[in-house]
PDB file of C-alpha atoms in Angstrom:
ATOM      1  CA  MET T 294     -22.536 -16.800  -4.384  1.00 72.00           C
ATOM      2  CA  ASN T 295     -19.947 -18.705  -6.393  1.00 92.00           C
ATOM      3  CA  TYR T 296     -16.604 -19.447  -4.278  1.00 97.00           C
ATOM      4  CA  VAL T 297     -13.537 -20.364  -6.474  1.00 97.00           C
ATOM      5  CA  HIS T 298     -11.674 -23.455  -4.951  1.00 97.00           C
ATOM      6  CA  GLU T 299      -8.332 -23.514  -5.884  1.00 95.00           C
ATOM      7  CA  SER T 300      -5.460 -25.900  -4.449  1.00 90.00           C
ATOM      8  CA  ASN T 301      -4.603 -23.510  -1.557  1.00 96.00           C
ATOM      9  CA  ARG T 302      -7.194 -20.793  -1.943  1.00 98.00           C
ATOM     10  CA  ILE T 303     -10.930 -20.016  -2.074  1.00 98.00           C
ATOM     11  CA  SER T 304     -12.148 -16.886  -3.063  1.00 98.00           C
ATOM     12  CA  LEU T 305     -15.122 -14.836  -4.426  1.00 97.00           C
ATOM     13  CA  SER T 306     -15.180 -12.265  -6.859  1.00 96.00           C
ATOM     14  CA  SER T 307     -17.458  -9.632  -8.296  1.00 94.00           C
ATOM     15  CA  PRO T 308     -19.107 -10.003 -11.811  1.00 93.00           C
ATOM     16  CA  GLN T 309     -16.636  -7.141 -12.771  1.00 93.00           C
ATOM     17  CA  GLY T 310     -13.536  -9.304 -11.299  1.00 93.00           C
ATOM     18  CA  GLU T 311     -13.012  -7.339  -8.217  1.00 95.00           C
ATOM     19  CA  LEU T 312     -11.990  -9.481  -5.107  1.00 97.00           C
ATOM     20  CA  LEU T 313     -14.824  -9.757  -2.251  1.00 97.00           C
ATOM     21  CA  ALA T 314     -13.470 -12.530  -0.121  1.00 98.00           C
ATOM     22  CA  GLU T 315     -10.788 -14.933  -0.124  1.00 98.00           C
ATOM     23  CA  ILE T 316      -9.069 -17.691   2.401  1.00 98.00           C
ATOM     24  CA  THR T 317      -5.634 -18.935   1.627  1.00 98.00           C
ATOM     25  CA  PHE T 318      -3.736 -22.086   3.416  1.00 98.00           C
ATOM     26  CA  PRO T 319      -0.685 -22.904   1.910  1.00 98.00           C
ATOM     27  CA  LEU T 320       1.228 -25.975   2.686  1.00 95.00           C
ATOM     28  CA  ALA T 321       3.455 -25.575   5.852  1.00 94.00           C
ATOM     29  CA  HIS T 322       5.092 -28.964   5.595  1.00 92.00           C
ATOM     30  CA  ASP T 323       4.285 -32.462   5.036  1.00 90.00           C
ATOM     31  CA  HIS T 324       0.228 -32.793   5.002  1.00 94.00           C
ATOM     32  CA  VAL T 325       0.268 -29.539   6.926  1.00 97.00           C
ATOM     33  CA  VAL T 326      -1.533 -26.554   5.560  1.00 98.00           C
ATOM     34  CA  ASN T 327      -1.280 -23.118   7.501  1.00 98.00           C
ATOM     35  CA  ILE T 328      -4.554 -20.946   7.123  1.00 98.00           C
ATOM     36  CA  ASN T 329      -2.585 -17.662   7.110  1.00 98.00           C
ATOM     37  CA  HIS T 330      -5.176 -15.208   5.638  1.00 98.00           C
ATOM     38  CA  THR T 331      -8.693 -14.313   5.264  1.00 98.00           C
ATOM     39  CA  TYR T 332     -10.154 -11.173   3.919  1.00 98.00           C
ATOM     40  CA  VAL T 333     -13.595 -10.077   3.360  1.00 98.00           C
ATOM     41  CA  HIS T 334     -14.709  -6.873   1.282  1.00 97.00           C
ATOM     42  CA  PRO T 335     -15.986  -4.405   4.031  1.00 97.00           C
ATOM     43  CA  ASP T 336     -19.610  -4.535   2.120  1.00 95.00           C
ATOM     44  CA  LEU T 337     -19.861  -8.065   3.095  1.00 96.00           C
ATOM     45  CA  ARG T 338     -18.601  -7.994   6.836  1.00 94.00           C
ATOM     46  CA  GLY T 339     -21.641  -9.148   9.015  1.00 94.00           C
ATOM     47  CA  GLN T 340     -23.081 -11.756   6.373  1.00 96.00           C
ATOM     48  CA  GLN T 341     -21.014 -14.767   7.383  1.00 97.00           C
ATOM     49  CA  VAL T 342     -18.736 -15.062   4.755  1.00 98.00           C
ATOM     50  CA  ALA T 343     -15.761 -15.402   6.685  1.00 97.00           C
ATOM     51  CA  ASP T 344     -17.432 -18.286   8.453  1.00 97.00           C
ATOM     52  CA  THR T 345     -18.387 -19.903   5.242  1.00 98.00           C
ATOM     53  CA  LEU T 346     -14.721 -19.627   3.796  1.00 98.00           C
ATOM     54  CA  MET T 347     -13.691 -21.143   7.162  1.00 98.00           C
ATOM     55  CA  ARG T 348     -15.971 -23.895   6.615  1.00 97.00           C
ATOM     56  CA  LEU T 349     -15.222 -24.408   2.918  1.00 98.00           C
ATOM     57  CA  ALA T 350     -11.540 -24.275   3.567  1.00 98.00           C
ATOM     58  CA  LEU T 351     -11.494 -26.922   6.242  1.00 97.00           C
ATOM     59  CA  GLY T 352     -13.993 -29.080   4.004  1.00 96.00           C
ATOM     60  CA  ASP T 353     -11.272 -28.950   1.155  1.00 97.00           C
ATOM     61  CA  ILE T 354      -8.173 -29.491   3.517  1.00 97.00           C
ATOM     62  CA  GLN T 355     -10.308 -32.562   5.019  1.00 95.00           C
ATOM     63  CA  LYS T 356     -10.797 -33.990   1.467  1.00 95.00           C
ATOM     64  CA  SER T 357      -7.464 -33.657   0.384  1.00 94.00           C
ATOM     65  CA  GLY T 358      -6.311 -35.729   3.472  1.00 94.00           C
ATOM     66  CA  LEU T 359      -4.522 -33.155   5.159  1.00 95.00           C
ATOM     67  CA  THR T 360      -4.275 -31.568   8.501  1.00 96.00           C
ATOM     68  CA  PHE T 361      -4.160 -27.742   9.171  1.00 97.00           C
ATOM     69  CA  THR T 362      -2.718 -25.104  11.603  1.00 96.00           C
ATOM     70  CA  ALA T 363      -3.774 -21.351  11.960  1.00 97.00           C
ATOM     71  CA  THR T 364      -1.833 -18.130  12.100  1.00 98.00           C
ATOM     72  CA  CYS T 365      -4.333 -15.768  10.678  1.00 98.00           C
ATOM     73  CA  PRO T 366      -6.094 -13.790  13.670  1.00 98.00           C
ATOM     74  CA  TYR T 367      -9.475 -14.776  12.120  1.00 98.00           C
ATOM     75  CA  ALA T 368      -8.758 -18.130  11.612  1.00 97.00           C
ATOM     76  CA  VAL T 369      -7.322 -18.691  15.197  1.00 97.00           C
ATOM     77  CA  ARG T 370     -10.475 -16.935  16.931  1.00 97.00           C
ATOM     78  CA  TRP T 371     -12.860 -19.155  14.582  1.00 97.00           C
ATOM     79  CA  LEU T 372     -11.440 -22.342  15.687  1.00 96.00           C
ATOM     80  CA  GLU T 373     -11.430 -21.099  19.515  1.00 95.00           C
ATOM     81  CA  ARG T 374     -15.364 -20.800  19.276  1.00 95.00           C
ATOM     82  CA  HIS T 375     -15.766 -23.834  17.348  1.00 95.00           C
ATOM     83  CA  PRO T 376     -13.488 -26.432  19.091  1.00 91.00           C
ATOM     84  CA  GLU T 377     -15.219 -29.390  17.423  1.00 91.00           C
ATOM     85  CA  HIS T 378     -12.970 -28.281  14.135  1.00 86.00           C
ATOM     86  CA  LYS T 379      -9.533 -28.295  15.858  1.00 78.00           C
ATOM     87  CA  PRO T 380      -7.197 -30.757  14.416  1.00 75.00           C
TER      88      PRO T 380
END
């Protein structure tokens, strides 16, 4: 799968341009982004796509020298299950 990395978003689209998955993490304040949204198309659910989005986003955030918070319910639960990734 070819995930597209943007400054505050990672997405996955079909060859026809349909959005299949995304995670957004806009800047909340100085050097802190907020993981505020994840989406996975119903056809891809249960295939670890949201997990991959979280890991990719955290990698991008870390590479940027930023820290993060999370308000997206999925991200909050994911971080509870993966305490090694908490800021």
